[in-house]
């Protein structure tokens, strides 16, 4: 939804670093959310980027480039519990958030 | 702090039976409220959203309806369930189009 493009699936090794990319339609853009959703559970909020640059929260960081319509979520020191879907969601202002399928990340030993 | 309660967590209902899922929010006033549905292996589908009491916007015409009788209460209903209504139903809230916070979800199986 909302012209968001992110990979369907990724696989990474425990302890490694993984970057999940997201490109979006730039018109009417107010900000970009990242959510994590474990199988069978509700999504949980990870980060919200409004301005360009990198925001770090522990092992997770999120980057935004508004001019390029590009964001990424960086996960460091991967753990098995990080296996989940990661949803890139665009805030378009006075409309409800529309979620895509996200990127399913599998962390392997 | 704000909390959101959604119940029940799981529900098994026969085809043709009615449905009522309830969601309440605490610790905030005049939230935007949402109902999403997620089929297995799919993304979240927005069903309804509400910006105030009695104000409901429907995103997808189907066998469901929503009501907001109180500021912090959002109800999802159906008069007669179909097999295709099975799924994971999520209630969420937000304020001024900031991040949305989700309830625990209701896994509905129509048999």
PDB file of C-alpha atoms in Angstrom:
ATOM      1  CA  UNK A   1       0.000   0.000   0.000  1.00  0.00           C
ATOM      2  CA  UNK A   2       0.938   3.642  -0.529  1.00  0.00           C
ATOM      3  CA  UNK A   3       3.586   2.690  -3.134  1.00  0.00           C
ATOM      4  CA  UNK A   4       6.032   1.236  -0.672  1.00  0.00           C
ATOM      5  CA  UNK A   5       8.643  -1.205  -1.878  1.00  0.00           C
ATOM      6  CA  UNK A   6      10.635  -3.464   0.416  1.00  0.00           C
ATOM      7  CA  UNK A   7      12.040  -6.962  -0.065  1.00  0.00           C
ATOM      8  CA  UNK A   8       9.677  -9.807   0.685  1.00  0.00           C
ATOM      9  CA  UNK A   9      12.151 -12.013   2.527  1.00  0.00           C
ATOM     10  CA  UNK A  10      15.690 -11.841   3.909  1.00  0.00           C
ATOM     11  CA  UNK A  11      17.909 -14.287   5.755  1.00  0.00           C
ATOM     12  CA  UNK A  12      20.815 -13.373   8.019  1.00  0.00           C
ATOM     13  CA  UNK A  13      23.115 -15.101  10.484  1.00  0.00           C
ATOM     14  CA  UNK A  14      22.964 -14.745  14.240  1.00  0.00           C
ATOM     15  CA  UNK A  15      25.409 -12.061  15.414  1.00  0.00           C
ATOM     16  CA  UNK A  16      25.568 -10.373  12.016  1.00  0.00           C
ATOM     17  CA  UNK A  17      24.218  -7.036  10.770  1.00  0.00           C
ATOM     18  CA  UNK A  18      21.285  -6.772   8.368  1.00  0.00           C
ATOM     19  CA  UNK A  19      19.886  -3.771   6.507  1.00  0.00           C
ATOM     20  CA  UNK A  20      16.274  -3.774   5.341  1.00  0.00           C
ATOM     21  CA  UNK A  21      15.639  -1.203   2.637  1.00  0.00           C
ATOM     22  CA  UNK A  22      12.419   0.601   1.877  1.00  0.00           C
ATOM     23  CA  UNK A  23      11.532   3.002  -0.919  1.00  0.00           C
ATOM     24  CA  UNK A  24       8.326   5.010  -0.951  1.00  0.00           C
ATOM     25  CA  UNK A  25       6.356   7.551  -2.901  1.00  0.00           C
ATOM     26  CA  UNK A  26       7.570  11.017  -1.853  1.00  0.00           C
ATOM     27  CA  UNK A  27       4.405  13.053  -2.539  1.00  0.00           C
ATOM     28  CA  UNK A  28       2.401  13.886   0.591  1.00  0.00           C
ATOM     29  CA  UNK A  29       5.089  12.455   2.831  1.00  0.00           C
ATOM     30  CA  UNK A  30       5.003  13.297   6.557  1.00  0.00           C
ATOM     31  CA  UNK A  31       7.259  10.662   8.038  1.00  0.00           C
ATOM     32  CA  UNK A  32       8.162   6.991   8.010  1.00  0.00           C
ATOM     33  CA  UNK A  33       7.472   4.314  10.598  1.00  0.00           C
ATOM     34  CA  UNK A  34       9.110   0.963  11.136  1.00  0.00           C
ATOM     35  CA  UNK A  35       7.216  -1.780  12.928  1.00  0.00           C
ATOM     36  CA  UNK A  36       8.187  -5.290  13.978  1.00  0.00           C
ATOM     37  CA  UNK A  37       5.664  -8.117  13.864  1.00  0.00           C
ATOM     38  CA  UNK A  38       6.341 -11.590  15.178  1.00  0.00           C
ATOM     39  CA  UNK A  39       4.242 -14.367  13.710  1.00  0.00           C
ATOM     40  CA  UNK A  40       0.803 -14.471  15.304  1.00  0.00           C
ATOM     41  CA  UNK A  41       1.321 -11.270  17.254  1.00  0.00           C
ATOM     42  CA  UNK A  42       0.399  -7.619  16.859  1.00  0.00           C
ATOM     43  CA  UNK A  43       2.910  -5.200  15.306  1.00  0.00           C
ATOM     44  CA  UNK A  44       5.050  -3.216  17.699  1.00  0.00           C
ATOM     45  CA  UNK A  45       6.396   0.248  16.991  1.00  0.00           C
ATOM     46  CA  UNK A  46      10.154   0.500  16.420  1.00  0.00           C
ATOM     47  CA  UNK A  47      10.939   3.958  15.074  1.00  0.00           C
ATOM     48  CA  UNK A  48       9.612   7.067  13.377  1.00  0.00           C
ATOM     49  CA  UNK A  49      11.761   9.225  11.093  1.00  0.00           C
ATOM     50  CA  UNK A  50      10.614  12.658  10.050  1.00  0.00           C
ATOM     51  CA  UNK A  51      13.940  14.329   9.228  1.00  0.00           C
ATOM     52  CA  UNK A  52      16.879  13.079   7.160  1.00  0.00           C
ATOM     53  CA  UNK A  53      19.549  11.091   8.915  1.00  0.00           C
ATOM     54  CA  UNK A  54      20.126   8.162  11.177  1.00  0.00           C
ATOM     55  CA  UNK A  55      18.336   7.510  14.467  1.00  0.00           C
ATOM     56  CA  UNK A  56      19.749   4.864  16.760  1.00  0.00           C
ATOM     57  CA  UNK A  57      17.922   2.886  19.428  1.00  0.00           C
ATOM     58  CA  UNK A  58      20.133   0.213  20.878  1.00  0.00           C
ATOM     59  CA  UNK A  59      20.705  -2.534  18.342  1.00  0.00           C
ATOM     60  CA  UNK A  60      18.222  -0.985  15.906  1.00  0.00           C
ATOM     61  CA  UNK A  61      18.800   2.114  13.763  1.00  0.00           C
ATOM     62  CA  UNK A  62      16.621   3.719  11.132  1.00  0.00           C
ATOM     63  CA  UNK A  63      17.737   6.017   8.332  1.00  0.00           C
ATOM     64  CA  UNK A  64      15.757   8.395   6.153  1.00  0.00           C
ATOM     65  CA  UNK A  65      16.493  10.327   2.963  1.00  0.00           C
ATOM     66  CA  UNK A  66      13.442  12.363   2.025  1.00  0.00           C
ATOM     67  CA  UNK A  67      14.808  13.574  -1.303  1.00  0.00           C
ATOM     68  CA  UNK A  68      15.427   9.993  -2.424  1.00  0.00           C
ATOM     69  CA  UNK A  69      12.270   8.501  -0.930  1.00  0.00           C
ATOM     70  CA  UNK A  70      14.443   5.963   0.822  1.00  0.00           C
ATOM     71  CA  UNK A  71      14.734   4.493   4.291  1.00  0.00           C
ATOM     72  CA  UNK A  72      16.434   1.550   5.883  1.00  0.00           C
ATOM     73  CA  UNK A  73      16.272  -0.329   9.147  1.00  0.00           C
ATOM     74  CA  UNK A  74      19.614  -1.589  10.446  1.00  0.00           C
ATOM     75  CA  UNK A  75      19.717  -4.432  12.934  1.00  0.00           C
ATOM     76  CA  UNK A  76      23.026  -5.162  14.655  1.00  0.00           C
ATOM     77  CA  UNK A  77      24.190  -8.181  16.643  1.00  0.00           C
ATOM     78  CA  UNK A  78      21.299 -10.215  15.334  1.00  0.00           C
ATOM     79  CA  UNK A  79      19.557 -12.561  17.731  1.00  0.00           C
ATOM     80  CA  UNK A  80      17.233 -15.445  16.965  1.00  0.00           C
ATOM     81  CA  UNK A  81      14.354 -13.484  18.495  1.00  0.00           C
ATOM     82  CA  UNK A  82      14.784 -10.859  15.759  1.00  0.00           C
ATOM     83  CA  UNK A  83      13.192 -13.286  13.308  1.00  0.00           C
ATOM     84  CA  UNK A  84      10.006 -11.417  12.412  1.00  0.00           C
ATOM     85  CA  UNK A  85       8.396  -9.291   9.733  1.00  0.00           C
ATOM     86  CA  UNK A  86       9.538  -5.677   9.508  1.00  0.00           C
ATOM     87  CA  UNK A  87       7.013  -3.212   8.175  1.00  0.00           C
ATOM     88  CA  UNK A  88       7.894   0.098   6.551  1.00  0.00           C
ATOM     89  CA  UNK A  89       4.871   2.419   6.775  1.00  0.00           C
ATOM     90  CA  UNK A  90       4.528   5.888   5.324  1.00  0.00           C
ATOM     91  CA  UNK A  91       2.696   8.615   7.233  1.00  0.00           C
ATOM     92  CA  UNK A  92       0.669  10.622   4.758  1.00  0.00           C
ATOM     93  CA  UNK A  93      -0.866  13.029   7.243  1.00  0.00           C
ATOM     94  CA  UNK A  94      -4.597  12.912   7.814  1.00  0.00           C
ATOM     95  CA  UNK A  95      -5.099   9.399   6.568  1.00  0.00           C
ATOM     96  CA  UNK A  96      -4.867   6.149   8.510  1.00  0.00           C
ATOM     97  CA  UNK A  97      -1.705   4.116   8.322  1.00  0.00           C
ATOM     98  CA  UNK A  98      -1.707   1.561   5.534  1.00  0.00           C
ATOM     99  CA  UNK A  99       0.531  -1.457   6.081  1.00  0.00           C
ATOM    100  CA  UNK A 100       2.080  -3.710   3.465  1.00  0.00           C
ATOM    101  CA  UNK A 101       3.290  -7.274   3.998  1.00  0.00           C
ATOM    102  CA  UNK A 102       6.702  -6.099   5.099  1.00  0.00           C
ATOM    103  CA  UNK A 103       9.981  -7.973   4.974  1.00  0.00           C
ATOM    104  CA  UNK A 104      10.120 -11.373   6.610  1.00  0.00           C
ATOM    105  CA  UNK A 105      13.531 -11.732   8.276  1.00  0.00           C
ATOM    106  CA  UNK A 106      14.818 -15.161   9.224  1.00  0.00           C
ATOM    107  CA  UNK A 107      17.804 -15.285  11.569  1.00  0.00           C
ATOM    108  CA  UNK A 108      19.737 -18.546  11.346  1.00  0.00           C
ATOM    109  CA  UNK A 109      22.436 -19.974  13.576  1.00  0.00           C
TER     110      UNK A 109
ATOM    111  CA  UNK B   1       0.339   5.734  30.430  1.00  0.00           C
ATOM    112  CA  UNK B   2      -1.868   4.683  27.566  1.00  0.00           C
ATOM    113  CA  UNK B   3      -3.093   1.124  27.224  1.00  0.00           C
ATOM    114  CA  UNK B   4      -5.325  -0.666  24.786  1.00  0.00           C
ATOM    115  CA  UNK B   5      -7.459  -3.667  25.613  1.00  0.00           C
ATOM    116  CA  UNK B   6      -8.867  -6.002  23.008  1.00  0.00           C
ATOM    117  CA  UNK B   7     -10.831  -9.145  23.659  1.00  0.00           C
ATOM    118  CA  UNK B   8     -11.257 -12.007  23.285  1.00  0.00           C
ATOM    119  CA  UNK B   9      -7.826 -13.292  22.271  1.00  0.00           C
ATOM    120  CA  UNK B  10      -9.224 -16.250  20.366  1.00  0.00           C
ATOM    121  CA  UNK B  11     -12.694 -17.036  19.096  1.00  0.00           C
ATOM    122  CA  UNK B  12     -14.241 -19.923  17.194  1.00  0.00           C
ATOM    123  CA  UNK B  13     -17.649 -19.177  15.701  1.00  0.00           C
ATOM    124  CA  UNK B  14     -19.959 -21.101  13.361  1.00  0.00           C
ATOM    125  CA  UNK B  15     -20.882 -19.736   9.962  1.00  0.00           C
ATOM    126  CA  UNK B  16     -23.951 -17.536  10.177  1.00  0.00           C
ATOM    127  CA  UNK B  17     -23.448 -16.570  13.811  1.00  0.00           C
ATOM    128  CA  UNK B  18     -23.046 -12.945  14.950  1.00  0.00           C
ATOM    129  CA  UNK B  19     -19.768 -11.345  15.990  1.00  0.00           C
ATOM    130  CA  UNK B  20     -18.829  -8.636  18.445  1.00  0.00           C
ATOM    131  CA  UNK B  21     -15.228  -7.706  19.150  1.00  0.00           C
ATOM    132  CA  UNK B  22     -14.545  -4.945  21.611  1.00  0.00           C
ATOM    133  CA  UNK B  23     -11.595  -2.623  22.011  1.00  0.00           C
ATOM    134  CA  UNK B  24     -11.055   0.033  24.661  1.00  0.00           C
ATOM    135  CA  UNK B  25      -8.272   2.547  25.150  1.00  0.00           C
ATOM    136  CA  UNK B  26      -7.173   4.075  28.438  1.00  0.00           C
ATOM    137  CA  UNK B  27      -5.042   7.075  29.237  1.00  0.00           C
ATOM    138  CA  UNK B  28      -5.804   9.253  26.241  1.00  0.00           C
ATOM    139  CA  UNK B  29      -8.680  11.359  24.936  1.00  0.00           C
ATOM    140  CA  UNK B  30     -10.183  11.541  21.458  1.00  0.00           C
ATOM    141  CA  UNK B  31      -7.875   8.963  19.903  1.00  0.00           C
ATOM    142  CA  UNK B  32      -8.090   7.833  16.301  1.00  0.00           C
ATOM    143  CA  UNK B  33      -9.217   4.221  16.395  1.00  0.00           C
ATOM    144  CA  UNK B  34      -8.679   1.502  13.788  1.00  0.00           C
ATOM    145  CA  UNK B  35      -9.703  -2.058  12.992  1.00  0.00           C
ATOM    146  CA  UNK B  36      -7.325  -4.086  10.829  1.00  0.00           C
ATOM    147  CA  UNK B  37      -7.539  -7.673   9.652  1.00  0.00           C
ATOM    148  CA  UNK B  38      -4.649  -9.914   8.717  1.00  0.00           C
ATOM    149  CA  UNK B  39      -5.097 -13.148   6.797  1.00  0.00           C
ATOM    150  CA  UNK B  40      -2.397 -15.811   7.158  1.00  0.00           C
ATOM    151  CA  UNK B  41       0.794 -14.734   5.387  1.00  0.00           C
ATOM    152  CA  UNK B  42      -0.684 -11.434   4.303  1.00  0.00           C
ATOM    153  CA  UNK B  43      -0.306  -7.797   5.289  1.00  0.00           C
ATOM    154  CA  UNK B  44      -2.663  -5.830   7.506  1.00  0.00           C
ATOM    155  CA  UNK B  45      -5.860  -4.752   5.778  1.00  0.00           C
ATOM    156  CA  UNK B  46      -7.504  -1.609   7.119  1.00  0.00           C
ATOM    157  CA  UNK B  47     -11.214  -2.269   7.734  1.00  0.00           C
ATOM    158  CA  UNK B  48     -12.505   0.776   9.616  1.00  0.00           C
ATOM    159  CA  UNK B  49     -11.194   3.881  11.254  1.00  0.00           C
ATOM    160  CA  UNK B  50     -12.776   6.506  13.445  1.00  0.00           C
ATOM    161  CA  UNK B  51     -11.700  10.032  14.340  1.00  0.00           C
ATOM    162  CA  UNK B  52     -14.486  10.608  16.894  1.00  0.00           C
ATOM    163  CA  UNK B  53     -17.646   9.263  18.532  1.00  0.00           C
ATOM    164  CA  UNK B  54     -20.113   8.056  15.945  1.00  0.00           C
ATOM    165  CA  UNK B  55     -17.692   8.793  13.078  1.00  0.00           C
ATOM    166  CA  UNK B  56     -16.804   5.653  11.156  1.00  0.00           C
ATOM    167  CA  UNK B  57     -15.019   5.372   7.825  1.00  0.00           C
ATOM    168  CA  UNK B  58     -15.170   2.059   6.021  1.00  0.00           C
ATOM    169  CA  UNK B  59     -12.261   1.124   3.824  1.00  0.00           C
ATOM    170  CA  UNK B  60     -13.485  -2.180   2.457  1.00  0.00           C
ATOM    171  CA  UNK B  61     -17.182  -2.997   1.889  1.00  0.00           C
ATOM    172  CA  UNK B  62     -17.859  -6.403   3.370  1.00  0.00           C
ATOM    173  CA  UNK B  63     -19.760  -8.397   5.907  1.00  0.00           C
ATOM    174  CA  UNK B  64     -18.594  -6.306   8.862  1.00  0.00           C
ATOM    175  CA  UNK B  65     -19.559  -3.058  10.573  1.00  0.00           C
ATOM    176  CA  UNK B  66     -18.004  -0.896  13.261  1.00  0.00           C
ATOM    177  CA  UNK B  67     -19.349   1.424  15.915  1.00  0.00           C
ATOM    178  CA  UNK B  68     -17.864   3.891  18.369  1.00  0.00           C
ATOM    179  CA  UNK B  69     -20.424   4.418  21.129  1.00  0.00           C
ATOM    180  CA  UNK B  70     -17.929   6.096  23.468  1.00  0.00           C
ATOM    181  CA  UNK B  71     -14.748   8.111  22.939  1.00  0.00           C
ATOM    182  CA  UNK B  72     -12.430   5.248  23.814  1.00  0.00           C
ATOM    183  CA  UNK B  73     -14.507   2.258  22.739  1.00  0.00           C
ATOM    184  CA  UNK B  74     -14.492   0.703  19.298  1.00  0.00           C
ATOM    185  CA  UNK B  75     -16.616  -2.300  18.380  1.00  0.00           C
ATOM    186  CA  UNK B  76     -16.399  -4.565  15.343  1.00  0.00           C
ATOM    187  CA  UNK B  77     -19.559  -6.490  14.505  1.00  0.00           C
ATOM    188  CA  UNK B  78     -21.141  -8.849  12.056  1.00  0.00           C
ATOM    189  CA  UNK B  79     -24.708 -10.110  11.865  1.00  0.00           C
ATOM    190  CA  UNK B  80     -23.782 -13.328  10.044  1.00  0.00           C
ATOM    191  CA  UNK B  81     -20.236 -14.568   9.807  1.00  0.00           C
ATOM    192  CA  UNK B  82     -18.807 -16.083   6.646  1.00  0.00           C
ATOM    193  CA  UNK B  83     -15.930 -18.522   6.355  1.00  0.00           C
ATOM    194  CA  UNK B  84     -13.924 -15.775   4.678  1.00  0.00           C
ATOM    195  CA  UNK B  85     -14.195 -13.644   7.843  1.00  0.00           C
ATOM    196  CA  UNK B  86     -11.601 -15.850   9.537  1.00  0.00           C
ATOM    197  CA  UNK B  87      -8.406 -13.994  10.353  1.00  0.00           C
ATOM    198  CA  UNK B  88      -6.424 -12.043  12.883  1.00  0.00           C
ATOM    199  CA  UNK B  89      -8.257  -8.867  13.902  1.00  0.00           C
ATOM    200  CA  UNK B  90      -6.295  -5.989  15.361  1.00  0.00           C
ATOM    201  CA  UNK B  91      -7.517  -2.841  17.047  1.00  0.00           C
ATOM    202  CA  UNK B  92      -5.170   0.136  17.135  1.00  0.00           C
ATOM    203  CA  UNK B  93      -5.123   3.741  18.282  1.00  0.00           C
ATOM    204  CA  UNK B  94      -3.130   6.851  17.475  1.00  0.00           C
ATOM    205  CA  UNK B  95      -3.162  10.543  18.258  1.00  0.00           C
ATOM    206  CA  UNK B  96      -2.674  13.247  15.617  1.00  0.00           C
ATOM    207  CA  UNK B  97      -1.378  10.761  13.070  1.00  0.00           C
ATOM    208  CA  UNK B  98       1.613   9.680  15.116  1.00  0.00           C
ATOM    209  CA  UNK B  99       2.513   6.045  15.522  1.00  0.00           C
ATOM    210  CA  UNK B 100      -0.288   3.544  15.956  1.00  0.00           C
ATOM    211  CA  UNK B 101      -0.345   1.232  18.963  1.00  0.00           C
ATOM    212  CA  UNK B 102      -1.988  -2.145  18.668  1.00  0.00           C
ATOM    213  CA  UNK B 103      -4.024  -4.359  20.944  1.00  0.00           C
ATOM    214  CA  UNK B 104      -3.097  -8.008  21.351  1.00  0.00           C
ATOM    215  CA  UNK B 105      -5.368  -9.078  18.508  1.00  0.00           C
ATOM    216  CA  UNK B 106      -8.235 -11.557  18.210  1.00  0.00           C
ATOM    217  CA  UNK B 107      -7.746 -14.729  16.228  1.00  0.00           C
ATOM    218  CA  UNK B 108     -11.149 -15.535  14.745  1.00  0.00           C
ATOM    219  CA  UNK B 109     -11.856 -18.904  13.184  1.00  0.00           C
ATOM    220  CA  UNK B 110     -15.185 -19.328  11.443  1.00  0.00           C
ATOM    221  CA  UNK B 111     -16.149 -22.985  11.105  1.00  0.00           C
TER     222      UNK B 111
END
